[in-house]
mmCIF file of C-alpha atoms in Angstrom:
data_model
loop_
_atom_site.group_PDB
_atom_site.id
_atom_site.type_symbol
_atom_site.label_atom_id
_atom_site.label_comp_id
_atom_site.label_asym_id
_atom_site.label_seq_id
_atom_site.Cartn_x
_atom_site.Cartn_y
_atom_site.Cartn_z
ATOM 1 C CA MET E 1 -0.400 14.363 -25.809
ATOM 2 C CA SER E 2 1.790 17.072 -23.813
ATOM 3 C CA GLN E 3 -0.711 16.844 -20.539
ATOM 4 C CA THR E 4 0.667 14.545 -18.073
ATOM 5 C CA VAL E 5 -2.161 14.601 -15.729
ATOM 6 C CA MET E 6 -5.523 15.225 -15.996
ATOM 7 C CA ILE E 7 -8.053 16.008 -13.882
ATOM 8 C CA GLU E 8 -12.060 15.942 -14.295
ATOM 9 C CA ALA E 9 -14.746 17.297 -12.458
ATOM 10 C CA LEU E 10 -18.247 15.582 -12.946
ATOM 11 C CA GLY E 11 -20.898 18.318 -13.621
ATOM 12 C CA GLN E 12 -24.256 17.970 -13.146
ATOM 13 C CA GLY E 13 -26.604 15.583 -14.930
ATOM 14 C CA ILE E 14 -27.660 11.096 -14.122
ATOM 15 C CA ASP E 15 -24.769 10.341 -16.682
ATOM 16 C CA ALA E 16 -21.345 13.039 -15.433
ATOM 17 C CA ARG E 17 -19.738 10.084 -14.151
ATOM 18 C CA THR E 18 -20.583 8.308 -17.322
ATOM 19 C CA GLN E 19 -18.811 11.009 -19.860
ATOM 20 C CA ALA E 20 -15.933 11.832 -17.391
ATOM 21 C CA LEU E 21 -14.900 8.136 -17.743
ATOM 22 C CA ASP E 22 -15.452 8.867 -21.234
ATOM 23 C CA ASN E 23 -13.008 12.157 -21.112
ATOM 24 C CA VAL E 24 -10.569 10.393 -18.851
ATOM 25 C CA PHE E 25 -9.417 7.313 -20.545
ATOM 26 C CA ARG E 26 -9.802 8.888 -23.846
ATOM 27 C CA TRP E 27 -7.569 11.036 -22.962
ATOM 28 C CA MET E 28 -5.216 7.916 -22.024
ATOM 29 C CA GLU E 29 -5.262 5.499 -24.404
ATOM 30 C CA PRO E 30 -1.989 3.177 -23.996
ATOM 31 C CA GLN E 31 -0.228 1.507 -26.515
ATOM 32 C CA GLY E 32 1.805 -0.696 -26.812
ATOM 33 C CA LEU E 33 -0.339 -3.653 -24.570
ATOM 34 C CA ASP E 34 0.048 -6.542 -27.859
ATOM 35 C CA ASP E 35 1.638 -9.921 -26.281
ATOM 36 C CA LYS E 36 1.653 -8.009 -22.591
ATOM 37 C CA ARG E 37 1.477 -8.994 -19.443
ATOM 38 C CA VAL E 38 -0.596 -6.076 -17.567
ATOM 39 C CA LEU E 39 -0.814 -5.577 -13.813
ATOM 40 C CA VAL E 40 -3.973 -3.304 -11.854
ATOM 41 C CA LEU E 41 -3.340 -2.378 -8.205
ATOM 42 C CA LEU E 42 -6.195 -1.989 -6.586
ATOM 43 C CA GLY E 43 -6.794 -0.354 -3.504
ATOM 44 C CA ASP E 44 -8.053 -1.523 0.264
ATOM 45 C CA ILE E 45 -11.343 -0.369 -0.515
ATOM 46 C CA PRO E 46 -13.087 -1.160 -3.360
ATOM 47 C CA VAL E 47 -13.964 1.676 -6.149
ATOM 48 C CA PRO E 48 -17.577 2.087 -7.988
ATOM 49 C CA LEU E 49 -16.902 -1.210 -10.791
ATOM 50 C CA ASP E 50 -17.447 0.965 -13.632
ATOM 51 C CA LEU E 51 -14.297 1.957 -13.108
ATOM 52 C CA VAL E 52 -12.784 -1.781 -13.377
ATOM 53 C CA GLU E 53 -14.738 -2.337 -16.232
ATOM 54 C CA ARG E 54 -13.426 1.067 -18.449
ATOM 55 C CA THR E 55 -10.253 -0.237 -16.746
ATOM 56 C CA VAL E 56 -10.358 -3.989 -18.006
ATOM 57 C CA ARG E 57 -12.057 -3.062 -21.416
ATOM 58 C CA THR E 58 -8.555 -0.388 -22.385
ATOM 59 C CA LEU E 59 -6.630 -3.013 -21.619
ATOM 60 C CA SER E 60 -7.733 -5.642 -23.972
ATOM 61 C CA GLY E 61 -5.253 -5.505 -26.150
ATOM 62 C CA ALA E 62 -3.286 -7.120 -23.365
ATOM 63 C CA ALA E 63 -2.440 -11.031 -23.736
ATOM 64 C CA ARG E 64 -3.169 -11.363 -20.038
ATOM 65 C CA ILE E 65 -5.068 -8.903 -16.865
ATOM 66 C CA ASP E 66 -4.925 -9.379 -13.722
ATOM 67 C CA LEU E 67 -6.751 -7.651 -10.705
ATOM 68 C CA ALA E 68 -4.895 -7.245 -7.428
ATOM 69 C CA THR E 69 -4.468 -5.639 -3.846
ATOM 70 C CA ARG E 70 -3.188 -5.975 -1.028
ATOM 71 C CA SER E 71 -6.271 -6.674 0.907
ATOM 72 C CA LEU E 72 -9.276 -8.233 -0.410
ATOM 73 C CA ALA E 73 -11.190 -8.449 3.470
ATOM 74 C CA GLY E 74 -12.660 -4.960 2.116
ATOM 75 C CA TYR E 75 -14.735 -6.858 -0.760
ATOM 76 C CA ASP E 76 -18.178 -8.380 -0.632
ATOM 77 C CA GLU E 77 -18.220 -12.020 -2.212
ATOM 78 C CA ALA E 78 -20.921 -9.500 -4.868
ATOM 79 C CA TYR E 79 -17.965 -7.196 -5.290
ATOM 80 C CA ARG E 80 -15.136 -10.473 -6.405
ATOM 81 C CA SER E 81 -17.668 -12.631 -7.933
ATOM 82 C CA ALA E 82 -17.856 -9.497 -10.453
ATOM 83 C CA LEU E 83 -14.095 -9.065 -11.059
ATOM 84 C CA THR E 84 -13.605 -12.314 -11.621
ATOM 85 C CA SER E 85 -16.753 -12.693 -14.412
ATOM 86 C CA LEU E 86 -15.435 -8.840 -15.812
ATOM 87 C CA LEU E 87 -11.960 -11.374 -16.595
ATOM 88 C CA GLY E 88 -13.532 -13.997 -17.453
ATOM 89 C CA GLU E 89 -9.843 -16.375 -18.672
ATOM 90 C CA ARG E 90 -7.571 -13.870 -18.999
ATOM 91 C CA GLY E 91 -6.477 -12.957 -15.816
ATOM 92 C CA ASP E 92 -7.094 -13.593 -11.533
ATOM 93 C CA VAL E 93 -8.223 -11.624 -9.126
ATOM 94 C CA ILE E 94 -4.936 -11.802 -6.580
ATOM 95 C CA GLU E 95 -4.758 -10.677 -2.961
ATOM 96 C CA ILE E 96 -1.097 -9.489 -2.642
ATOM 97 C CA ILE E 97 -1.027 -10.319 0.883
ATOM 98 C CA SER E 98 -1.816 -14.113 0.647
ATOM 99 C CA GLY E 99 0.638 -14.847 -2.094
ATOM 100 C CA GLU E 100 4.586 -14.857 -2.498
ATOM 101 C CA TYR E 101 6.688 -12.878 -2.547
ATOM 102 C CA GLU E 102 10.021 -12.782 -4.732
ATOM 103 C CA SER E 103 13.759 -11.322 -4.052
ATOM 104 C CA LEU E 104 14.637 -8.083 -7.178
ATOM 105 C CA THR E 105 18.701 -7.035 -6.440
ATOM 106 C CA VAL E 106 18.792 -3.740 -6.452
ATOM 107 C CA PRO E 107 20.761 -1.428 -9.259
ATOM 108 C CA THR E 108 23.148 0.851 -8.846
ATOM 109 C CA ARG E 109 22.685 4.560 -9.746
ATOM 110 C CA SER E 110 23.832 6.311 -12.428
ATOM 111 C CA TYR E 111 23.829 9.001 -10.450
ATOM 112 C CA GLY E 112 24.860 9.936 -6.049
ATOM 113 C CA ARG E 113 23.231 11.684 -4.128
ATOM 114 C CA GLN E 114 23.578 13.232 -0.160
ATOM 115 C CA LEU E 115 21.101 14.124 1.583
ATOM 116 C CA HIS E 116 21.375 15.017 5.209
ATOM 117 C CA LYS E 117 25.018 14.512 5.572
ATOM 118 C CA MET E 118 24.294 9.702 5.004
ATOM 119 C CA GLU E 119 26.638 8.921 1.748
ATOM 120 C CA THR E 120 25.804 5.624 -0.341
ATOM 121 C CA PRO E 121 28.798 4.525 -1.033
ATOM 122 C CA GLU E 122 27.031 2.071 -3.661
ATOM 123 C CA ARG E 123 24.584 4.868 -5.024
ATOM 124 C CA ARG E 124 21.627 2.548 -3.092
ATOM 125 C CA TYR E 125 20.563 2.808 0.195
ATOM 126 C CA ILE E 126 18.820 -0.609 -0.467
ATOM 127 C CA LYS E 127 20.023 -3.591 -2.207
ATOM 128 C CA GLN E 128 17.450 -6.148 -2.379
ATOM 129 C CA VAL E 129 13.653 -6.326 -2.143
ATOM 130 C CA PHE E 130 10.890 -8.752 -1.904
ATOM 131 C CA VAL E 131 7.968 -7.531 -4.340
ATOM 132 C CA SER E 132 4.638 -9.059 -4.806
ATOM 133 C CA ARG E 133 5.723 -12.059 -7.743
ATOM 134 C CA CYS E 134 2.530 -10.952 -9.340
ATOM 135 C CA LEU E 135 3.993 -7.536 -9.895
ATOM 136 C CA ALA E 136 7.671 -8.201 -10.213
ATOM 137 C CA GLU E 137 5.686 -10.889 -13.069
ATOM 138 C CA ALA E 138 4.239 -7.948 -15.286
ATOM 139 C CA ASP E 139 5.098 -6.019 -17.574
ATOM 140 C CA LEU E 140 3.615 -3.505 -17.662
ATOM 141 C CA PHE E 141 1.694 -2.319 -13.896
ATOM 142 C CA VAL E 142 -1.006 0.757 -14.062
ATOM 143 C CA VAL E 143 -2.920 1.734 -10.649
ATOM 144 C CA VAL E 144 -6.244 2.240 -9.730
ATOM 145 C CA ARG E 145 -7.659 3.280 -6.522
ATOM 146 C CA GLY E 146 -10.437 5.622 -4.922
ATOM 147 C CA LEU E 147 -8.488 8.550 -3.697
ATOM 148 C CA GLU E 148 -7.837 8.431 -0.199
ATOM 149 C CA LEU E 149 -5.835 11.006 2.360
ATOM 150 C CA ASN E 150 -3.505 9.646 4.365
ATOM 151 C CA ARG E 151 -2.346 11.224 8.068
ATOM 152 C CA PHE E 152 1.558 10.733 6.831
ATOM 153 C CA SER E 153 2.172 9.814 3.148
ATOM 154 C CA GLY E 154 -0.476 12.562 2.444
ATOM 155 C CA VAL E 155 -2.562 11.241 0.094
ATOM 156 C CA HIS E 156 -2.241 6.957 -0.957
ATOM 157 C CA GLY E 157 -1.907 7.534 -3.750
ATOM 158 C CA ILE E 158 0.812 6.131 -7.037
ATOM 159 C CA PHE E 159 4.029 5.402 -4.226
ATOM 160 C CA ALA E 160 2.030 4.147 -2.108
ATOM 161 C CA THR E 161 0.458 1.388 -3.809
ATOM 162 C CA VAL E 162 3.744 0.296 -4.870
ATOM 163 C CA LEU E 163 4.347 0.078 -0.996
ATOM 164 C CA ASP E 164 2.034 -2.586 -0.413
ATOM 165 C CA CYS E 165 3.101 -4.430 -2.621
ATOM 166 C CA LEU E 166 6.210 -4.919 -1.085
ATOM 167 C CA ALA E 167 6.692 -7.806 2.217
ATOM 168 C CA THR E 168 6.990 -6.297 5.630
ATOM 169 C CA LYS E 169 10.899 -6.264 5.779
ATOM 170 C CA THR E 170 11.740 -5.180 2.726
ATOM 171 C CA ARG E 171 8.042 -1.893 3.420
ATOM 172 C CA THR E 172 9.487 -1.356 6.991
ATOM 173 C CA GLU E 173 13.802 -0.995 5.747
ATOM 174 C CA VAL E 174 11.780 1.855 2.673
ATOM 175 C CA LEU E 175 9.811 3.386 5.998
ATOM 176 C CA SER E 176 12.770 3.343 8.420
ATOM 177 C CA TYR E 177 14.687 6.756 6.166
ATOM 178 C CA ALA E 178 11.747 8.727 7.064
ATOM 179 C CA ALA E 179 13.159 10.101 9.821
ATOM 180 C CA TYR E 180 15.643 10.962 8.028
ATOM 181 C CA GLY E 181 13.550 12.381 4.825
ATOM 182 C CA LEU E 182 14.843 9.912 2.254
ATOM 183 C CA MET E 183 12.342 7.782 2.352
ATOM 184 C CA GLY E 184 11.983 9.316 -0.823
ATOM 185 C CA GLU E 185 15.060 7.962 -2.149
ATOM 186 C CA ALA E 186 14.590 4.166 -0.527
ATOM 187 C CA LEU E 187 11.221 3.938 -2.471
ATOM 188 C CA LEU E 188 13.106 4.649 -5.475
ATOM 189 C CA ASP E 189 15.566 2.109 -5.073
ATOM 190 C CA VAL E 190 13.169 -0.250 -4.490
ATOM 191 C CA TRP E 191 11.010 1.109 -7.998
ATOM 192 C CA SER E 192 14.498 0.397 -9.839
ATOM 193 C CA ALA E 193 14.431 -3.344 -9.336
ATOM 194 C CA ILE E 194 10.953 -3.373 -10.521
ATOM 195 C CA MET E 195 10.935 -4.135 -14.221
ATOM 196 C CA GLY E 196 7.357 -3.778 -14.916
ATOM 197 C CA VAL E 197 6.890 -0.306 -16.651
ATOM 198 C CA PHE E 198 4.205 2.376 -15.425
ATOM 199 C CA VAL E 199 1.384 2.628 -17.648
ATOM 200 C CA PHE E 200 -1.881 5.481 -16.059
ATOM 201 C CA GLY E 201 -2.709 5.710 -13.062
ATOM 202 C CA VAL E 202 -6.471 6.068 -12.631
ATOM 203 C CA LEU E 203 -7.247 8.342 -8.239
ATOM 204 C CA ASP E 204 -11.294 7.770 -8.316
ATOM 205 C CA GLY E 205 -12.043 11.422 -5.833
ATOM 206 C CA GLU E 206 -15.412 11.173 -6.309
ATOM 207 C CA ARG E 207 -15.897 10.969 -2.289
ATOM 208 C CA ALA E 208 -12.308 10.952 -1.423
ATOM 209 C CA CYS E 209 -11.883 9.126 2.339
ATOM 210 C CA GLU E 210 -9.238 9.988 5.038
ATOM 211 C CA GLU E 211 -7.700 7.133 6.282
ATOM 212 C CA THR E 212 -7.467 6.463 9.542
ATOM 213 C CA TYR E 213 -10.068 7.974 10.360
ATOM 214 C CA GLY E 214 -13.157 6.599 7.484
ATOM 215 C CA ARG E 215 -13.990 9.525 7.472
ATOM 216 C CA THR E 216 -15.344 10.785 3.962
ATOM 217 C CA VAL E 217 -16.045 14.335 1.670
ATOM 218 C CA GLU E 218 -17.139 15.223 -1.901
ATOM 219 C CA THR E 219 -15.004 16.159 -4.485
ATOM 220 C CA GLY E 220 -16.732 15.330 -7.413
ATOM 221 C CA VAL E 221 -13.614 15.073 -9.548
ATOM 222 C CA ILE E 222 -11.769 12.147 -11.244
ATOM 223 C CA LEU E 223 -7.018 12.248 -11.498
ATOM 224 C CA ALA E 224 -5.883 10.291 -13.828
ATOM 225 C CA GLY E 225 -1.760 10.574 -15.556
ATOM 226 C CA ILE E 226 0.580 8.229 -16.828
ATOM 227 C CA ASP E 227 3.588 10.281 -14.827
ATOM 228 C CA PRO E 228 3.869 8.810 -11.074
ATOM 229 C CA GLU E 229 4.968 11.836 -9.376
ATOM 230 C CA GLU E 230 2.702 14.400 -10.899
ATOM 231 C CA LEU E 231 -0.201 12.164 -10.036
ATOM 232 C CA ASP E 232 0.150 12.161 -6.619
ATOM 233 C CA GLY E 233 1.535 15.297 -6.372
ATOM 234 C CA TYR E 234 -2.422 16.367 -8.082
ATOM 235 C CA ALA E 235 -3.867 13.979 -6.061
ATOM 236 C CA LEU E 236 -2.573 15.867 -3.055
ATOM 237 C CA ILE E 237 -3.600 18.789 -4.430
ATOM 238 C CA ALA E 238 -7.204 17.343 -4.600
ATOM 239 C CA SER E 239 -6.837 16.681 -1.129
ATOM 240 C CA GLY E 240 -6.434 19.890 0.404
ATOM 241 C CA GLY E 241 -2.709 19.994 0.964
ATOM 242 C CA ARG E 242 0.687 20.672 0.417
ATOM 243 C CA VAL E 243 3.004 18.812 -1.571
ATOM 244 C CA SER E 244 5.805 19.390 -0.402
ATOM 245 C CA CYS E 245 4.461 17.038 3.128
ATOM 246 C CA SER E 246 4.671 14.129 0.841
ATOM 247 C CA PRO E 247 7.949 12.053 1.789
ATOM 248 C CA PHE E 248 7.319 10.471 -1.407
ATOM 249 C CA SER E 249 8.107 13.984 -2.951
ATOM 250 C CA SER E 250 12.034 12.858 -3.396
ATOM 251 C CA SER E 251 11.999 9.939 -4.852
ATOM 252 C CA ALA E 252 10.251 10.904 -8.876
ATOM 253 C CA SER E 253 11.900 14.152 -8.792
ATOM 254 C CA ALA E 254 15.438 11.741 -9.069
ATOM 255 C CA ARG E 255 13.990 9.765 -10.952
ATOM 256 C CA ILE E 256 12.420 11.739 -14.287
ATOM 257 C CA GLY E 257 14.873 14.518 -13.256
ATOM 258 C CA ARG E 258 12.421 17.521 -12.716
ATOM 259 C CA GLY E 259 9.673 18.787 -11.037
ATOM 260 C CA ARG E 260 6.873 20.396 -13.086
ATOM 261 C CA ARG E 261 3.801 20.649 -10.780
ATOM 262 C CA GLY E 262 1.824 23.590 -11.112
ATOM 263 C CA ARG E 263 2.446 24.138 -14.792
ATOM 264 C CA THR E 264 -0.629 24.598 -16.794
ATOM 265 C CA ALA E 265 0.824 23.128 -19.498
ATOM 266 C CA ASP E 266 1.323 19.588 -17.898
ATOM 267 C CA VAL E 267 -2.495 19.471 -16.702
ATOM 268 C CA ALA E 268 -5.533 19.002 -18.975
ATOM 269 C CA SER E 269 -7.977 20.531 -16.302
ATOM 270 C CA ASN E 270 -11.472 21.603 -16.863
ATOM 271 C CA ILE E 271 -11.817 22.906 -13.120
ATOM 272 C CA PRO E 272 -9.155 25.923 -11.244
ATOM 273 C CA LEU E 273 -6.642 24.324 -8.678
ATOM 274 C CA ASP E 274 -7.787 26.538 -6.120
ATOM 275 C CA GLU E 275 -11.605 25.356 -6.778
ATOM 276 C CA LEU E 276 -9.625 21.995 -6.107
ATOM 277 C CA ARG E 277 -8.239 21.989 -2.811
ATOM 278 C CA ALA E 278 -11.446 24.516 -1.661
ATOM 279 C CA ARG E 279 -13.580 21.080 -2.708
ATOM 280 C CA VAL E 280 -12.151 19.778 0.982
ATOM 281 C CA PRO E 281 -13.475 21.563 4.001
ATOM 282 C CA ASP E 282 -11.431 23.700 6.305
ATOM 283 C CA GLY E 283 -10.155 21.038 9.520
ATOM 284 C CA PHE E 284 -10.089 17.360 7.267
ATOM 285 C CA TRP E 285 -7.449 16.651 8.144
ATOM 286 C CA GLN E 286 -7.424 16.995 12.466
ATOM 287 C CA ARG E 287 -7.949 14.544 14.089
ATOM 288 C CA PRO E 288 -12.075 14.073 15.072
ATOM 289 C CA PRO E 289 -13.653 15.730 18.591
ATOM 290 C CA VAL E 290 -14.358 13.294 20.976
ATOM 291 C CA ARG E 291 -16.870 13.048 23.314
ATOM 292 C CA SER E 292 -16.094 12.020 26.257
ATOM 293 C CA ALA E 293 -15.333 12.971 30.372
ATOM 294 C CA PHE E 294 -12.715 13.905 30.008
ATOM 295 C CA GLY E 295 -11.766 15.128 26.192
ATOM 296 C CA ALA E 296 -9.277 12.594 25.544
ATOM 297 C CA PRO E 297 -8.389 12.255 21.766
ATOM 298 C CA SER E 298 -8.096 8.506 20.414
ATOM 299 C CA VAL E 299 -4.910 6.177 20.478
ATOM 300 C CA PHE E 300 -3.474 2.896 19.344
ATOM 301 C CA ARG E 301 -2.972 -0.060 20.682
ATOM 302 C CA PHE E 302 -1.873 -3.774 20.343
ATOM 303 C CA CYS E 303 -3.775 -5.799 22.145
ATOM 304 C CA ARG E 304 -0.764 -8.682 21.895
ATOM 305 C CA ARG E 305 2.027 -8.806 19.664
ATOM 306 C CA PRO E 306 1.897 -9.537 16.019
ATOM 307 C CA ASP E 307 3.252 -12.194 14.091
ATOM 308 C CA ASN E 308 6.865 -11.041 12.296
ATOM 309 C CA PHE E 309 6.400 -7.781 14.100
ATOM 310 C CA ASP E 310 9.247 -4.417 13.616
ATOM 311 C CA THR E 311 9.088 -1.484 15.057
ATOM 312 C CA LEU E 312 10.017 0.361 12.340
ATOM 313 C CA VAL E 313 6.618 -0.680 10.387
ATOM 314 C CA CYS E 314 5.777 2.920 11.888
ATOM 315 C CA PRO E 315 7.563 5.863 10.149
ATOM 316 C CA MET E 316 7.749 8.157 12.786
ATOM 317 C CA GLY E 317 9.351 5.725 16.172
ATOM 318 C CA ALA E 318 6.426 5.941 17.538
ATOM 319 C CA ILE E 319 5.595 1.770 18.310
ATOM 320 C CA GLU E 320 7.545 0.394 21.176
ATOM 321 C CA GLU E 321 8.886 -2.676 22.660
ATOM 322 C CA GLY E 322 6.649 -3.491 26.505
ATOM 323 C CA GLN E 323 7.759 -4.722 28.862
ATOM 324 C CA ASP E 324 5.254 -8.114 28.705
ATOM 325 C CA GLY E 325 5.782 -8.970 24.995
ATOM 326 C CA ILE E 326 3.066 -6.301 23.403
ATOM 327 C CA PRO E 327 4.259 -3.659 21.672
ATOM 328 C CA PHE E 328 2.501 -0.115 23.244
ATOM 329 C CA VAL E 329 2.151 3.351 21.170
ATOM 330 C CA ARG E 330 3.805 6.471 22.398
ATOM 331 C CA ARG E 331 1.261 9.270 21.569
ATOM 332 C CA ALA E 332 3.488 12.011 22.207
ATOM 333 C CA ALA E 333 5.244 11.018 18.838
ATOM 334 C CA CYS E 334 2.080 9.400 16.917
ATOM 335 C CA VAL E 335 0.905 11.489 13.983
ATOM 336 C CA ALA E 336 -2.234 9.044 13.503
ATOM 337 C CA CYS E 337 -1.443 7.786 9.860
ATOM 338 C CA GLY E 338 -2.674 4.634 10.210
ATOM 339 C CA TRP E 339 -0.089 2.346 8.982
ATOM 340 C CA CYS E 340 0.106 0.427 11.434
ATOM 341 C CA LEU E 341 -3.774 -0.020 11.117
ATOM 342 C CA LYS E 342 -3.412 -1.012 7.327
ATOM 343 C CA GLU E 343 0.029 -3.489 8.311
ATOM 344 C CA TYR E 344 -1.639 -5.473 12.061
ATOM 345 C CA ALA E 345 -4.865 -6.835 13.055
ATOM 346 C CA GLU E 346 -3.883 -6.780 16.648
ATOM 347 C CA VAL E 347 -3.990 -2.672 16.171
ATOM 348 C CA SER E 348 -7.241 -0.659 16.852
ATOM 349 C CA ALA E 349 -8.222 3.234 17.624
ATOM 350 C CA TYR E 350 -9.520 3.790 21.463
ATOM 351 C CA ARG E 351 -11.268 6.170 23.504
ATOM 352 C CA ARG E 352 -9.756 6.489 26.780
#
């Protein structure tokens, strides 16, 4: 298989999705699963159950299969029961934020880089990382989630999913490099500490979701890939965004030492890329209009101070300490990326 990414646009008919999933999983065919412990990382928003079933079936040769997501709050009882029945005795359904984290040492790199006049004498930006134990102990891992668009990272793809598996301390440390354009490099340090090998990822874009405001759009595509950089890049194209807008783009480029996106030989697709991008309507990324007396846009607000609060959770530095102890968000710096909403239950969007 010379291609690293497959983009399958759903056709017409009742069984169009079934045929698309058949093509996607027939194209991947992972090898070397014997006696391996595989972790399947899911998103906070449940994907259609047929996608999870196909994934578990494809990984059936592994010794153990676990399903993990950052939070199970969005999974109803029926869906959780279906996941448990699907796994049987082969594995567990894991909620990452309720589990334990393991401290891993970041190895020094075999090369040195200097960006924005910031030098790394030890050839690493982060020395110690705290990773979810289920990911730290896995031999292999895959990512299966919906195509979710994020106003800051561009798309909640492979790299952002791994970011969800980090403890708050490590996650804020990675996000703190956003102001210097080095977030991708810091996340690369996290990847180098994880011993598990990425096998493949599937992003279900039949209906793409915008994370901050919860809007959806019909894109009618399923993206799959064995290269995290390429898969995230084409997911950005499918979301109507620009590949260069992702702060994670430099991480994989440095990891594999090349950037190939845009070469038709590297992607198997039944839809032209221009048509793929055009499926997201103009203005979808913009803030939705607010109908109020003064026409003021929505802003984010803390109702109280969260436990383990850290201002570095915001990659744009928009969160500051309040005089009354309750953090506040500076509207001028906020880009409505939604990271604070995902991290703290005490944050909500409201209209003035």
